[in-house]
Amino acid sequence: MAVEADAFSLREVLAAFQTCVTEQREVLLGPYLRGWRGLIRFLHSLGAIFSFVSKDAVAKVQIMENYCGGEQREKYVSLQSMVEYELASGLVDLQKRSGRPDSGCRTVLRLHRALRWLQLFLEGLRTGTEDSRTSVICTDSYNASLAAYHPWVIRKAATVAFCALPSRNAFLEIMNVGTAEEAVAMLGEALPYICDVYGITQELFAQHKLLDLP
Ligand code: 1PZ
């Protein structure tokens, strides 16, 4: 029983991203952050070597959860309403960071860039073969996405941590979705939704020239 209650499957996490997008093509922050909380939980299961990553991700999700539960919570229902509200109220540092608290826009931008890494990484896992090396898939995905935004020391720490990743089969297994084949099939179903969330966010941020927020 206890084991079952603790059972944690990446399927549910990825499904959160499926429920993010509304009929009006808005991205809802509630399920977006729930998806992130689940990813962070999964990251914890990969060991302490990734704690520098999860610490930063937790801090960013926490900032957003505070906005979503705060006085202006109705402005933080979707990414679209957040962008509109924060820009109209002058809450976003556009050139350099001032004494203002971290805006939702700059915080989501960091998570959004990490979502691109996730998309590439999971796609690499999905299309890999049994003897593909997870660390190589992870490094390639990182270099093609997040690395561009990180200073040397973080790139170095990330690359070292990637070497501690389990083999592709073990990785697919700890996703707790079933057999490796079932995990691959689940990724094939879930990834289009993550792509969709990524694409809508990218377009929204590009439209408002928010892709380089400090
Ligand atoms: C499966 C293996 C997991 C590997 C995770 C790959 C991502 C490596 C990212 C390492 C960055 C961590 C250190 C913190 C960096 C921050 O400086 C930046 C910019 O924020 P700012 O300084 O501007 O406030 N933070 C980020 O880029 C956000 C990184 C979030 C990474 C979340 C990964 C979630 C992994 C889920 C695993 C299934």
Tab-separated table of C-alpha atoms and ligand atoms in Angstrom:
chain	number	residue	atom	x	y	z
A	1	MET	CA	0.000	0.000	0.000
A	2	ALA	CA	2.635	2.465	1.152
A	3	VAL	CA	4.692	1.715	-1.919
A	4	GLU	CA	1.709	2.367	-4.126
A	5	ALA	CA	0.933	5.677	-2.444
A	6	ASP	CA	4.534	6.730	-3.018
A	7	ALA	CA	4.628	5.503	-6.584
A	8	PHE	CA	5.486	8.442	-8.721
A	9	SER	CA	5.145	8.317	-12.421
A	10	LEU	CA	6.478	10.762	-14.949
A	11	ARG	CA	3.287	10.118	-16.896
A	12	GLU	CA	1.227	12.308	-14.529
A	13	VAL	CA	3.866	15.015	-14.560
A	14	LEU	CA	3.939	15.247	-18.298
A	15	ALA	CA	0.137	15.072	-18.373
A	16	ALA	CA	0.067	18.326	-16.369
A	17	PHE	CA	1.494	20.076	-19.421
A	18	GLN	CA	-1.344	18.591	-21.442
A	19	THR	CA	-3.887	20.457	-19.312
A	20	CYS	CA	-2.041	23.791	-19.547
A	21	VAL	CA	-3.371	24.944	-22.885
A	22	THR	CA	-6.930	26.274	-23.042
A	23	GLU	CA	-9.206	26.390	-26.071
A	24	GLN	CA	-8.193	30.028	-26.508
A	25	ARG	CA	-4.575	28.843	-26.643
A	26	GLU	CA	-3.734	30.406	-23.299
A	27	VAL	CA	-1.194	28.717	-21.031
A	28	LEU	CA	-2.553	28.214	-17.510
A	29	LEU	CA	-0.019	28.775	-14.751
A	30	GLY	CA	-1.607	26.325	-12.280
A	31	PRO	CA	-0.940	23.139	-14.256
A	32	TYR	CA	2.320	24.619	-15.624
A	33	LEU	CA	3.702	24.948	-12.105
A	34	ARG	CA	2.280	21.563	-11.072
A	35	GLY	CA	4.189	20.068	-13.974
A	36	TRP	CA	7.344	21.774	-12.746
A	37	ARG	CA	6.829	20.601	-9.153
A	38	GLY	CA	6.598	17.029	-10.452
A	39	LEU	CA	9.735	17.411	-12.574
A	40	ILE	CA	11.618	18.706	-9.540
A	41	ARG	CA	10.426	15.716	-7.534
A	42	PHE	CA	11.707	13.460	-10.275
A	43	LEU	CA	15.008	15.335	-10.305
A	44	HIS	CA	15.374	14.656	-6.556
A	45	SER	CA	15.197	10.954	-7.273
A	46	LEU	CA	18.315	11.306	-9.442
A	47	GLY	CA	20.444	12.135	-6.422
A	48	ALA	CA	22.107	14.962	-4.538
A	49	ILE	CA	24.429	15.759	-7.420
A	50	PHE	CA	21.520	17.616	-9.039
A	51	SER	CA	20.596	19.609	-5.926
A	52	PHE	CA	22.150	22.800	-7.346
A	53	VAL	CA	19.717	22.453	-10.243
A	54	SER	CA	16.647	21.643	-8.163
A	55	LYS	CA	17.381	24.463	-5.706
A	56	ASP	CA	17.186	27.025	-8.472
A	57	ALA	CA	14.127	25.416	-10.049
A	58	VAL	CA	12.355	25.293	-6.650
A	59	ALA	CA	13.171	28.960	-6.014
A	60	LYS	CA	11.668	29.942	-9.355
A	61	VAL	CA	8.550	27.814	-8.981
A	62	GLN	CA	8.131	29.246	-5.478
A	63	ILE	CA	8.276	32.830	-6.782
A	64	MET	CA	5.544	31.984	-9.263
A	65	GLU	CA	3.402	30.125	-6.702
A	66	ASN	CA	3.567	33.186	-4.473
A	67	TYR	CA	2.245	35.370	-7.286
A	68	CYS	CA	-0.456	32.807	-8.071
A	69	GLY	CA	-1.582	32.754	-4.436
A	70	GLY	CA	-1.028	36.455	-3.751
A	71	GLU	CA	-3.181	39.559	-3.809
A	72	GLN	CA	-3.058	39.827	-7.587
A	73	ARG	CA	-3.771	36.147	-8.116
A	74	GLU	CA	-6.378	36.727	-10.814
A	75	LYS	CA	-3.668	38.384	-12.932
A	76	TYR	CA	-1.589	35.232	-12.703
A	77	VAL	CA	-4.100	32.738	-14.040
A	78	SER	CA	-2.391	32.425	-17.409
A	79	LEU	CA	0.913	33.470	-18.954
A	80	GLN	CA	-1.037	35.830	-21.209
A	81	SER	CA	-2.756	37.623	-18.322
A	82	MET	CA	0.537	37.779	-16.399
A	83	VAL	CA	2.425	39.375	-19.299
A	84	GLU	CA	-0.336	41.897	-19.880
A	85	TYR	CA	-0.581	42.832	-16.215
A	86	GLU	CA	3.122	43.034	-15.423
A	87	LEU	CA	3.953	45.054	-18.534
A	88	ALA	CA	1.043	47.459	-18.063
A	89	SER	CA	2.009	47.983	-14.423
A	90	GLY	CA	5.722	48.513	-15.110
A	91	LEU	CA	6.713	45.518	-12.991
A	92	VAL	CA	9.221	44.059	-15.449
A	93	ASP	CA	12.894	45.063	-15.529
A	94	LEU	CA	13.556	45.243	-19.257
A	95	GLN	CA	17.207	46.356	-19.460
A	96	LYS	CA	18.852	45.461	-16.199
A	97	ARG	CA	17.746	44.189	-12.832
A	98	SER	CA	16.804	46.893	-10.351
A	99	GLY	CA	15.721	46.635	-6.737
A	100	ARG	CA	12.332	45.305	-7.845
A	101	PRO	CA	11.331	41.777	-6.881
A	102	ASP	CA	11.813	39.208	-9.629
A	103	SER	CA	8.999	39.608	-12.129
A	104	GLY	CA	6.834	36.687	-13.166
A	105	CYS	CA	7.949	37.315	-16.747
A	106	ARG	CA	11.693	36.953	-16.125
A	107	THR	CA	11.096	33.990	-13.808
A	108	VAL	CA	8.896	32.120	-16.285
A	109	LEU	CA	11.430	32.898	-19.024
A	110	ARG	CA	14.032	30.831	-17.104
A	111	LEU	CA	11.621	27.917	-16.720
A	112	HIS	CA	10.619	28.292	-20.354
A	113	ARG	CA	14.236	27.984	-21.513
A	114	ALA	CA	14.612	24.900	-19.312
A	115	LEU	CA	11.470	23.442	-20.903
A	116	ARG	CA	13.247	23.584	-24.259
A	117	TRP	CA	16.068	21.548	-22.747
A	118	LEU	CA	13.524	19.064	-21.383
A	119	GLN	CA	11.846	18.764	-24.758
A	120	LEU	CA	15.143	18.042	-26.535
A	121	PHE	CA	16.311	15.675	-23.828
A	122	LEU	CA	13.115	13.601	-23.722
A	123	GLU	CA	13.001	13.509	-27.510
A	124	GLY	CA	16.606	12.282	-27.502
A	125	LEU	CA	15.728	9.578	-24.986
A	126	ARG	CA	12.667	8.572	-26.968
A	127	THR	CA	14.443	8.220	-30.291
A	128	GLY	CA	17.667	6.786	-28.847
A	129	THR	CA	18.676	3.161	-28.929
A	130	GLU	CA	19.297	0.831	-26.016
A	131	ASP	CA	23.002	1.663	-25.970
A	132	SER	CA	22.602	5.438	-26.355
A	133	ARG	CA	24.304	7.221	-23.487
A	134	THR	CA	21.961	9.356	-21.401
A	135	SER	CA	24.797	11.687	-20.438
A	136	VAL	CA	25.501	12.364	-24.123
A	137	ILE	CA	21.811	12.973	-24.931
A	138	CYS	CA	21.604	15.281	-21.933
A	139	THR	CA	24.794	17.200	-22.791
A	140	ASP	CA	23.752	17.638	-26.424
A	141	SER	CA	20.297	18.892	-25.404
A	142	TYR	CA	21.838	21.252	-22.882
A	143	ASN	CA	24.375	22.634	-25.334
A	144	ALA	CA	21.621	23.225	-27.880
A	145	SER	CA	19.452	25.147	-25.399
A	146	LEU	CA	20.134	26.287	-21.838
A	147	ALA	CA	23.926	26.419	-22.031
A	148	ALA	CA	23.781	29.650	-24.046
A	149	TYR	CA	22.309	31.416	-21.000
A	150	HIS	CA	24.646	30.026	-18.350
A	151	PRO	CA	28.091	31.224	-17.283
A	152	TRP	CA	31.055	28.897	-17.582
A	153	VAL	CA	30.964	27.656	-13.987
A	154	ILE	CA	27.340	26.461	-14.244
A	155	ARG	CA	27.981	24.861	-17.635
A	156	LYS	CA	30.904	23.003	-16.088
A	157	ALA	CA	28.934	21.840	-13.029
A	158	ALA	CA	26.040	20.739	-15.252
A	159	THR	CA	28.296	18.769	-17.582
A	160	VAL	CA	29.935	16.987	-14.641
A	161	ALA	CA	26.539	16.155	-13.091
A	162	PHE	CA	25.243	14.751	-16.400
A	163	CYS	CA	27.918	12.050	-16.226
A	164	ALA	CA	26.137	10.664	-13.137
A	165	LEU	CA	22.955	9.947	-15.087
A	166	PRO	CA	21.876	6.300	-15.272
A	167	SER	CA	21.817	4.348	-18.526
A	168	ARG	CA	18.966	4.935	-20.962
A	169	ASN	CA	17.109	1.780	-19.898
A	170	ALA	CA	17.484	2.517	-16.193
A	171	PHE	CA	16.347	6.061	-16.840
A	172	LEU	CA	13.246	4.902	-18.688
A	173	GLU	CA	12.520	2.555	-15.805
A	174	ILE	CA	12.748	5.150	-13.037
A	175	MET	CA	10.116	7.136	-14.903
A	176	ASN	CA	7.781	4.480	-13.445
A	177	VAL	CA	5.652	4.225	-16.534
A	178	GLY	CA	6.126	0.500	-17.076
A	179	THR	CA	8.579	-1.211	-19.374
A	180	ALA	CA	11.134	0.771	-21.393
A	181	GLU	CA	8.898	0.339	-24.442
A	182	GLU	CA	5.902	1.709	-22.565
A	183	ALA	CA	7.946	4.668	-21.357
A	184	VAL	CA	9.027	5.407	-24.934
A	185	ALA	CA	5.397	5.236	-26.086
A	186	MET	CA	4.336	7.579	-23.262
A	187	LEU	CA	7.027	10.070	-24.304
A	188	GLY	CA	5.704	9.962	-27.843
A	189	GLU	CA	2.240	10.887	-26.546
A	190	ALA	CA	3.357	13.525	-24.040
A	191	LEU	CA	5.992	15.414	-25.998
A	192	PRO	CA	3.632	17.133	-28.468
A	193	TYR	CA	1.900	18.807	-25.506
A	194	ILE	CA	5.183	20.080	-24.097
A	195	CYS	CA	6.102	21.349	-27.582
A	196	ASP	CA	2.778	23.141	-27.753
A	197	VAL	CA	3.249	24.868	-24.382
A	198	TYR	CA	6.782	25.809	-25.391
A	199	GLY	CA	5.674	27.159	-28.777
A	200	ILE	CA	2.828	29.296	-27.413
A	201	THR	CA	5.066	30.752	-24.689
A	202	GLN	CA	7.871	31.442	-27.139
A	203	GLU	CA	5.496	33.307	-29.437
A	204	LEU	CA	3.988	35.301	-26.572
A	205	PHE	CA	7.382	36.350	-25.227
A	206	ALA	CA	8.689	37.147	-28.730
A	207	GLN	CA	5.642	39.295	-29.485
A	208	HIS	CA	6.301	41.398	-26.387
A	209	LYS	CA	10.091	41.375	-26.856
A	210	LEU	CA	10.598	39.561	-23.564
A	211	LEU	CA	13.039	36.867	-24.692
A	212	ASP	CA	16.133	38.589	-23.256
A	213	LEU	CA	14.860	39.754	-19.875
A	214	PRO	CA	17.725	40.280	-17.414
B	1	1PZ	C1	17.876	14.697	-15.978
B	1	1PZ	C2	18.983	15.550	-15.614
B	1	1PZ	C3	18.636	16.894	-15.165
B	1	1PZ	C4	19.537	17.889	-15.713
B	1	1PZ	C5	19.051	19.296	-15.610
B	1	1PZ	C6	19.524	20.134	-16.789
B	1	1PZ	C7	19.530	21.568	-16.557
B	1	1PZ	C8	20.819	22.076	-16.001
B	1	1PZ	C9	20.664	23.472	-15.548
B	1	1PZ	C10	21.644	23.875	-14.511
B	1	1PZ	C11	21.327	25.232	-13.943
B	1	1PZ	C12	21.177	25.265	-12.450
B	1	1PZ	C13	21.809	26.421	-11.777
B	1	1PZ	C14	21.056	27.693	-11.820
B	1	1PZ	C15	21.141	28.497	-12.846
B	1	1PZ	C16	20.490	29.858	-12.886
B	1	1PZ	O1	21.520	30.815	-12.901
B	1	1PZ	C17	19.660	29.952	-14.154
B	1	1PZ	C18	19.287	31.386	-14.508
B	1	1PZ	O2	18.532	31.971	-13.494
B	1	1PZ	P1	18.928	33.436	-12.956
B	1	1PZ	O3	20.323	33.331	-12.385
B	1	1PZ	O4	18.869	34.347	-14.137
B	1	1PZ	O5	17.888	33.753	-11.894
B	1	1PZ	N1	18.462	29.143	-13.985
B	1	1PZ	C19	17.963	28.409	-14.979
B	1	1PZ	O6	18.437	28.397	-16.085
B	1	1PZ	C20	16.749	27.554	-14.657
B	1	1PZ	C21	17.177	26.112	-14.610
B	1	1PZ	C22	16.064	25.197	-14.232
B	1	1PZ	C23	16.450	23.774	-14.508
B	1	1PZ	C24	15.356	22.826	-14.258
B	1	1PZ	C25	15.646	21.453	-14.715
B	1	1PZ	C26	14.533	20.510	-14.447
B	1	1PZ	C27	14.913	19.132	-14.711
B	1	1PZ	C28	13.841	18.155	-14.755
B	1	1PZ	C29	14.380	16.778	-14.884
B	1	1PZ	C30	13.478	15.774	-15.376
